[in-house]
Short mmCIF file of C-alpha atoms (C1' of nucleotides) in Angstrom, two decimals:
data_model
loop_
_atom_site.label_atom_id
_atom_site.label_comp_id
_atom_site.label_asym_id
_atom_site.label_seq_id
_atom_site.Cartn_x
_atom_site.Cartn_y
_atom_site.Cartn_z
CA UNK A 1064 28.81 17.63 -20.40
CA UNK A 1065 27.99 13.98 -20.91
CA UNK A 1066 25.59 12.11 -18.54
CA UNK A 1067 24.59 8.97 -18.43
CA UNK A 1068 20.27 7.74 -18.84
CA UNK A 1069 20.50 7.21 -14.89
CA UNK A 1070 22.21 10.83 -14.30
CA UNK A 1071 19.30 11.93 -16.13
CA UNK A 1072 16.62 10.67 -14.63
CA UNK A 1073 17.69 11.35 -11.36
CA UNK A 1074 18.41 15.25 -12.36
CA UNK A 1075 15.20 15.68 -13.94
CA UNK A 1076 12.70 13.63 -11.83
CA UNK A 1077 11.69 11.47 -15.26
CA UNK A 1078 12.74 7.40 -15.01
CA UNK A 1079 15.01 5.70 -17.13
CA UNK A 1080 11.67 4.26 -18.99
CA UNK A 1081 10.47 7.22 -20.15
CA UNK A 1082 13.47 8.82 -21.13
CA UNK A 1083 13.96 6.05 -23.22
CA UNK A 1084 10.49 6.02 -24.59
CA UNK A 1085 10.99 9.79 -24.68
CA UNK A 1086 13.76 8.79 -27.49
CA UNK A 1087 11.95 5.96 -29.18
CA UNK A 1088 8.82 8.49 -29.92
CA UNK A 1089 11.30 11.10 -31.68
CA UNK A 1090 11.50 13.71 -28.45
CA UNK A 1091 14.87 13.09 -28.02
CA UNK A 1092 16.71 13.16 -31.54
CA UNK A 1093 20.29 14.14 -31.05
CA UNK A 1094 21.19 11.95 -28.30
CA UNK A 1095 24.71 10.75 -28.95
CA UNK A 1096 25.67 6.27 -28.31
CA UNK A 1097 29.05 5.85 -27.35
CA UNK A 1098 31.43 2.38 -28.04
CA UNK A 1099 29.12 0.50 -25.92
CA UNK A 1100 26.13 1.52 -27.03
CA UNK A 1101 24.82 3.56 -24.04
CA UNK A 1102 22.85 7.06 -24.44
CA UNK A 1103 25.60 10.03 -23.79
CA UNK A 1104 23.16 12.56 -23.04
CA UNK A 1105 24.59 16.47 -23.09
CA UNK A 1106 23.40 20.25 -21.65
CA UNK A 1107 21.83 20.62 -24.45
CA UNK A 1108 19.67 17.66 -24.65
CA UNK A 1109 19.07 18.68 -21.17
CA UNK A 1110 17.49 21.67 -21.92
CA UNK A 1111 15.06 19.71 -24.91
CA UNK A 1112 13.85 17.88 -21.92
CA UNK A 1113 12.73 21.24 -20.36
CA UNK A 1114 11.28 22.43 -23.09
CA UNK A 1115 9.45 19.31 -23.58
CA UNK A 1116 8.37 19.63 -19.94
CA UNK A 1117 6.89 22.95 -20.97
CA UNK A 1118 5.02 22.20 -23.67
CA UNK A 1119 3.27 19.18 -22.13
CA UNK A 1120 2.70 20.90 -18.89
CA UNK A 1121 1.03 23.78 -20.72
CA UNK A 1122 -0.89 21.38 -22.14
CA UNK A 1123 0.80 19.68 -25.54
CA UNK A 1124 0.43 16.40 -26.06
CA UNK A 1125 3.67 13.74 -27.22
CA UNK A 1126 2.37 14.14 -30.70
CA UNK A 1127 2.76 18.16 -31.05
CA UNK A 1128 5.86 18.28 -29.34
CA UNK A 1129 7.41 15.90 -31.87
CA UNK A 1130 5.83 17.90 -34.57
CA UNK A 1131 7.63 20.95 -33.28
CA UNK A 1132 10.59 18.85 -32.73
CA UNK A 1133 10.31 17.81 -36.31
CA UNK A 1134 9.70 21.69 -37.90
CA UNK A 1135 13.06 22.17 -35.86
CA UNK A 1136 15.11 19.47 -37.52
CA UNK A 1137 13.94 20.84 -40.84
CA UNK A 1138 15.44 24.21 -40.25
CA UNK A 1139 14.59 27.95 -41.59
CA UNK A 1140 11.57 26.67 -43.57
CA UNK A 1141 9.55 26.23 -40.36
CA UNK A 1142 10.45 29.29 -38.23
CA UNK A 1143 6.88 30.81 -39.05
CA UNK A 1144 5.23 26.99 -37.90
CA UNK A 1145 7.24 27.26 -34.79
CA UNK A 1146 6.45 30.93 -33.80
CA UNK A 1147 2.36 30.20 -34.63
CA UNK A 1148 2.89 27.18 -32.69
CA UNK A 1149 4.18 29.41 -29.51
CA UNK A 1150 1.77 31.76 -29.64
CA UNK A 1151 -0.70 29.71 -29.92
CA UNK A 1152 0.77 27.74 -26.44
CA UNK A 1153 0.44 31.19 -24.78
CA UNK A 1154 -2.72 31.80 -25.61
CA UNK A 1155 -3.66 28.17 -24.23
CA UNK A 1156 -1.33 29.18 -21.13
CA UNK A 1157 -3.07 32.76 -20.68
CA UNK A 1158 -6.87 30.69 -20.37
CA UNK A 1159 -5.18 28.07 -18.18
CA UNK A 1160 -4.47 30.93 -15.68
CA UNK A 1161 -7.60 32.44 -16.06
CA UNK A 1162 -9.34 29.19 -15.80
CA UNK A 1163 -6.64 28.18 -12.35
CA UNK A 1164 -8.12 31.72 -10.91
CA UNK A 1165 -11.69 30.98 -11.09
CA UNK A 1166 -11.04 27.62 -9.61
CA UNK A 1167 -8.67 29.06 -6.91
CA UNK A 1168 -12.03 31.68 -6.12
CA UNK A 1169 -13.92 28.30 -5.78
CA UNK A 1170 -12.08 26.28 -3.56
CA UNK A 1171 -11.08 29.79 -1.32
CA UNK A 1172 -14.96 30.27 -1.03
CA UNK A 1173 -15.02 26.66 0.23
CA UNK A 1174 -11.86 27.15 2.45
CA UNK A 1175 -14.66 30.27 4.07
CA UNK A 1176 -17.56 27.84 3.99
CA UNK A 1177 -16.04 24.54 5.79
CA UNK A 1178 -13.52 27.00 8.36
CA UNK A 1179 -16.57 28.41 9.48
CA UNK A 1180 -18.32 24.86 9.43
CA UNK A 1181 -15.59 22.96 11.60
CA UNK A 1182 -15.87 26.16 14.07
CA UNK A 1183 -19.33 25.50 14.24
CA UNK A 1184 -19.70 21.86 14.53
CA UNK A 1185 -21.87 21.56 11.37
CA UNK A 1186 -22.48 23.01 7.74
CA UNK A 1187 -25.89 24.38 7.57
CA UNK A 1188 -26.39 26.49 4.32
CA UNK A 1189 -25.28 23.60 1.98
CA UNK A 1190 -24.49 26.40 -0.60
CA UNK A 1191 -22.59 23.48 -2.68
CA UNK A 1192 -23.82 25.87 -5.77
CA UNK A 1193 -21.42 28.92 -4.65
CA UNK B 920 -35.43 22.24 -11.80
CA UNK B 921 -35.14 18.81 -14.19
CA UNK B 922 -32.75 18.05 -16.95
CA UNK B 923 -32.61 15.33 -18.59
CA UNK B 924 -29.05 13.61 -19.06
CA UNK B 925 -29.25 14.95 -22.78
CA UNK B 926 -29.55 18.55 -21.45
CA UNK B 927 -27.05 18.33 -19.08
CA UNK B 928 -24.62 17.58 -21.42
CA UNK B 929 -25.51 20.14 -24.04
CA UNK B 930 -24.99 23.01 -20.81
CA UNK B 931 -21.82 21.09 -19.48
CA UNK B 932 -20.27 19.95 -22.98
CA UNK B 933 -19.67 16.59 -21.15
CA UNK B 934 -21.06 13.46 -22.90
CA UNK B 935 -23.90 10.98 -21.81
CA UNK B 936 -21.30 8.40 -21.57
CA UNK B 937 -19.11 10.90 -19.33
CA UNK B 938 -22.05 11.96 -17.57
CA UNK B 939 -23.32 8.09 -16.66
CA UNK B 940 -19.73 6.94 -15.94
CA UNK B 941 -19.33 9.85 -13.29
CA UNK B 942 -22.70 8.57 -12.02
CA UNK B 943 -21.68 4.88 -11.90
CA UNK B 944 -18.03 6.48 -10.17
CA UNK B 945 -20.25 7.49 -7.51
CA UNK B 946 -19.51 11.10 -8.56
CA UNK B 947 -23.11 11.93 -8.44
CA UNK B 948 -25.17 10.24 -5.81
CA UNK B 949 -27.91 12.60 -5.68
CA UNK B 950 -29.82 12.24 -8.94
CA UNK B 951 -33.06 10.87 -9.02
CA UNK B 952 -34.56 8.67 -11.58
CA UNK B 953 -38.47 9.27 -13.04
CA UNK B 954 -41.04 6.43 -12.66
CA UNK B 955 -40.05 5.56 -16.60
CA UNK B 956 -35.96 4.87 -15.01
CA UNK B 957 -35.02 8.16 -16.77
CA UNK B 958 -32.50 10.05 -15.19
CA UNK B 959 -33.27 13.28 -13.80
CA UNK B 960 -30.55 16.30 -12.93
CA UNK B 961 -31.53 18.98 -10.47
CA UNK B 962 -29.52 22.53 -10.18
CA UNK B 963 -28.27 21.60 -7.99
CA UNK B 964 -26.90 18.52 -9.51
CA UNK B 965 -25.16 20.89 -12.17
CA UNK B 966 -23.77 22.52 -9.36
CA UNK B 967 -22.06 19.33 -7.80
CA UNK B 968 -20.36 18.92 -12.07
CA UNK B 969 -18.82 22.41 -11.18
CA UNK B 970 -17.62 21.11 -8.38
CA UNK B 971 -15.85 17.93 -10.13
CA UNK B 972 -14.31 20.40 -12.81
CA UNK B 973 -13.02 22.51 -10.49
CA UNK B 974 -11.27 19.45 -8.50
CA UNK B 975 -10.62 18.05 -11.51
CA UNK B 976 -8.95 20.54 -13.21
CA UNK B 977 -6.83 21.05 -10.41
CA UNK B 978 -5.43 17.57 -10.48
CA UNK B 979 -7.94 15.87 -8.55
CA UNK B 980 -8.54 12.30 -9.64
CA UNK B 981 -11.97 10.87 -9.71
CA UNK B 982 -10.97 8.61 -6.89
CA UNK B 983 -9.83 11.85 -4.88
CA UNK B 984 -13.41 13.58 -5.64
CA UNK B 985 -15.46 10.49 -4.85
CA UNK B 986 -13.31 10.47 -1.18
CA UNK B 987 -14.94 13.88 -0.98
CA UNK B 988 -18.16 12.64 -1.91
CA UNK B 989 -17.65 10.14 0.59
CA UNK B 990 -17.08 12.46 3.17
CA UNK B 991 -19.73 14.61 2.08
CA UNK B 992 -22.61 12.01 2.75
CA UNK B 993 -21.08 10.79 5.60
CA UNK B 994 -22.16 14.26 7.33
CA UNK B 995 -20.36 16.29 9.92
CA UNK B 996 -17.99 13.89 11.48
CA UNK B 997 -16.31 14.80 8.04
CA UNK B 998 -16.05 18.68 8.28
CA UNK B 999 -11.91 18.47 8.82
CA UNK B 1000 -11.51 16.45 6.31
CA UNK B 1001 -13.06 18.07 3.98
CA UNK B 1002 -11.66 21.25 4.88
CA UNK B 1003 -8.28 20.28 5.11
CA UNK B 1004 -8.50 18.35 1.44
CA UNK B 1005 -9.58 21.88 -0.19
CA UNK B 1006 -6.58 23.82 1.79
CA UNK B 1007 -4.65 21.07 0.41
CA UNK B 1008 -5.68 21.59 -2.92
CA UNK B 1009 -5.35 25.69 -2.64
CA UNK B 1010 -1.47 24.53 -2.13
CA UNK B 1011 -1.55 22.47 -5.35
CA UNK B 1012 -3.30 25.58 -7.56
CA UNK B 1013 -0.82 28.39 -6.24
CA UNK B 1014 2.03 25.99 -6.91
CA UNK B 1015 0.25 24.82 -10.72
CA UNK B 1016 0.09 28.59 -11.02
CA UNK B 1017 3.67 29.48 -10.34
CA UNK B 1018 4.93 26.85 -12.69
CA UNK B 1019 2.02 28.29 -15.32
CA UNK B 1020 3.92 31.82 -14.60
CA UNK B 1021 7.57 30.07 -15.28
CA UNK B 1022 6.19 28.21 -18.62
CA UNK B 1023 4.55 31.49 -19.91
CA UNK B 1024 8.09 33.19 -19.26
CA UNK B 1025 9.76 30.58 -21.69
CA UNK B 1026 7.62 30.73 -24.12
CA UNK B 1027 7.32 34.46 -24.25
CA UNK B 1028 11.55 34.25 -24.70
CA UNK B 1029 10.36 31.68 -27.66
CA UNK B 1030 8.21 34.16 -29.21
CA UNK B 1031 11.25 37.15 -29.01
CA UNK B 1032 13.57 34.69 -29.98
CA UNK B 1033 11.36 33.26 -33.17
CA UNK B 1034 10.00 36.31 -33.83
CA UNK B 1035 13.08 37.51 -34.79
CA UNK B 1036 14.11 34.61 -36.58
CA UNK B 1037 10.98 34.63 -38.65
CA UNK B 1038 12.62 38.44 -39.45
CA UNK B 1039 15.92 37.83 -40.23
CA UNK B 1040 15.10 34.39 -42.27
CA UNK B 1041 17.49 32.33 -40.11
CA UNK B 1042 17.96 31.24 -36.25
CA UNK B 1043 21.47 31.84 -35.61
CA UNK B 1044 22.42 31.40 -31.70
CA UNK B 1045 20.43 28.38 -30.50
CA UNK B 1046 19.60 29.44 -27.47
CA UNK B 1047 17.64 26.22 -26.81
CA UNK B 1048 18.34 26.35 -23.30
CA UNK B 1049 17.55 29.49 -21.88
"C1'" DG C 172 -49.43 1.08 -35.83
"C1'" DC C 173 -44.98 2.50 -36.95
"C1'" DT C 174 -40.92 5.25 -37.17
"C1'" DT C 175 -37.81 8.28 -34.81
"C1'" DG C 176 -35.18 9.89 -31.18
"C1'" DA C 177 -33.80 10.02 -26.57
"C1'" DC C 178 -33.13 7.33 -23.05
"C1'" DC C 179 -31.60 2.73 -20.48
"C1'" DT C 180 -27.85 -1.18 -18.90
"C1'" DA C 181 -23.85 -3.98 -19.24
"C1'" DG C 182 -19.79 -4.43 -20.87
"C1'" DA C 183 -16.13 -4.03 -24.43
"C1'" DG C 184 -12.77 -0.95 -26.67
"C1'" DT C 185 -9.60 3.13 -27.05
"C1'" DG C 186 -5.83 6.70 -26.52
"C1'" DT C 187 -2.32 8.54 -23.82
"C1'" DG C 188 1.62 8.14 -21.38
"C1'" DC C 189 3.94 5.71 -19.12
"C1'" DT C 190 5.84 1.35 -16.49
"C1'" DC C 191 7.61 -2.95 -16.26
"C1'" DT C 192 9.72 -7.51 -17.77
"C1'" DA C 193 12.87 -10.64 -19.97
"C1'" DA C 194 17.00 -11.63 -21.70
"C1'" DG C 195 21.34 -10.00 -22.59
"C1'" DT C 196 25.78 -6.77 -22.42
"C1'" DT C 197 29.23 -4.04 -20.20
"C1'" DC C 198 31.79 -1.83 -16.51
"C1'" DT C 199 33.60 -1.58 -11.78
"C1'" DA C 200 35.46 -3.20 -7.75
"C1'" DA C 201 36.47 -6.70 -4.14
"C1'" DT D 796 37.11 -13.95 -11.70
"C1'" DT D 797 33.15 -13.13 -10.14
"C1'" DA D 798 29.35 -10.49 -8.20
"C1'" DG D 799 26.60 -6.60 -8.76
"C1'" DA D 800 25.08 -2.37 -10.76
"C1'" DA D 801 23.87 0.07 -14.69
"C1'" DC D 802 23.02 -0.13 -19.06
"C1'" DT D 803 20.76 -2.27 -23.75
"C1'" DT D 804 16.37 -3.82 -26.84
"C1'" DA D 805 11.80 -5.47 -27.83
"C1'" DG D 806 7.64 -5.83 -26.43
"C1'" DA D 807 3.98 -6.66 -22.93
"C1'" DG D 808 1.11 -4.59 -19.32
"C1'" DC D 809 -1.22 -0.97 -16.82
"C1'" DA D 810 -3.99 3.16 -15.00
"C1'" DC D 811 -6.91 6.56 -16.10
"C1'" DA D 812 -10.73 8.61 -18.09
"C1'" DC D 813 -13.37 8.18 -21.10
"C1'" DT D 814 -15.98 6.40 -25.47
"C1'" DC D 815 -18.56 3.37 -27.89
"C1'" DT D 816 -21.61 -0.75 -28.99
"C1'" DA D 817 -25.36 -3.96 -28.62
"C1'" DG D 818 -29.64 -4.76 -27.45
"C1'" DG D 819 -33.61 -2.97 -25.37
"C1'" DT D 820 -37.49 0.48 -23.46
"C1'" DC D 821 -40.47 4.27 -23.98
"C1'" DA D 822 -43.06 8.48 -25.61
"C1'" DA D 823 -44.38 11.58 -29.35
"C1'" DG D 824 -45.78 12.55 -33.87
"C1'" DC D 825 -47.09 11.08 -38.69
#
DNA sequence: GCTTGACCTAGAGTGTGCTCTAAGTTCTAA
DNA sequence: TTAGAACTTAGAGCACACTCTAGGTCAAGC
């Protein structure tokens, strides 16, 4: 219930640098200092980083997830913000896996095309336009 | 049969600038220039851009797609390679898809759990990590 | 013949997200 | 009590993929 920056980075696959710069942008707001000055981080700040991994893998940048991060801090007056702002990720997230299928189609087609290729010896059609 | 770089980037939505730095990346060997130094894109030019998308997109750098290239022009001593980097990237997409499916599943619990909010006025449990 | 617009090259500048460095503090353990 | 590891801040540096600028060429239309 109270981990060290190091812990941290070694749990979540982040380094110390950008947890910290994580923190100096406003990602991180309610990590605790103790006596000596060193970041206490808890579960719960834990599971922010998560969420932050979310949104910027689903395509978010630094900037929106502090601006969620923000509507959070201010409470009840920004629970519509924050809904719009998730339903407007899954929308984004519903294209990305459209968009990943059509690729995945490509590069299978390919997978056919040089298979059939190495068996061969050569790649005659040059369908490169498939 | 012949765009001119202006063309190309009205069909592509990429700009010149993106279109000539690709070209200067060695990203697109093939185009030919006119007698007045004009550049000038075939099909199947426009197909090769759906092929750098496509890699792209996938997480492909443009250092990755020029080794392609690479291997491309090189000719047939090059068919493995090739054909193992695009089973290599198939792994990367079905792995970029599950984590797609595992971000839309949090963010769908976001949209119960704020939807609900938005109803009742308030966000009582804080169920940040879930 | 002159303006406009699209193109050209070379190279500088930008935004994002880290990543690292320097100089210093604090804790642990031999 | 001293070495070493892990932490601190402030700020510089870097990789990537553009993005833009300056200065110039060229062809078409008024």
């Amino acid at each position: 219930m109270g981990y060290t920056i190091g812990q941290v980075a070694k749990k979540t696959g982040l380094s110390v640098h950008t947890l910290r710069y994580y923190e100096k942008e406003g990602l991180l707001p309610f990590i605790k200092k103790n006596s000596a000055d060193l970041r206490v981080f808890s579960d719960s700040d834990l599971g922010w980083l998560e969420l932050i991994e979310c949104l910027k893998a689903t395509g978010l940048h630094l900037k929106g997830i502090k601006q969620y991060i923000d509507w959070y801090i201010e409470g009840d007056s920004t629970l519509q913000q924050r809904l719009d702002m998730f339903k407007q990720q899954k929308i984004r997230v519903e294209q990305q896996m459209a968009e990943l299928q059509k690729h995945m189609n490509k590069i299978n087609y390919k997978i056919e095309l040089y298979t059939q290729a190495v068996k061969d010896g050569t790649l005659h059609p040059e369908k490169e336009t498939a």
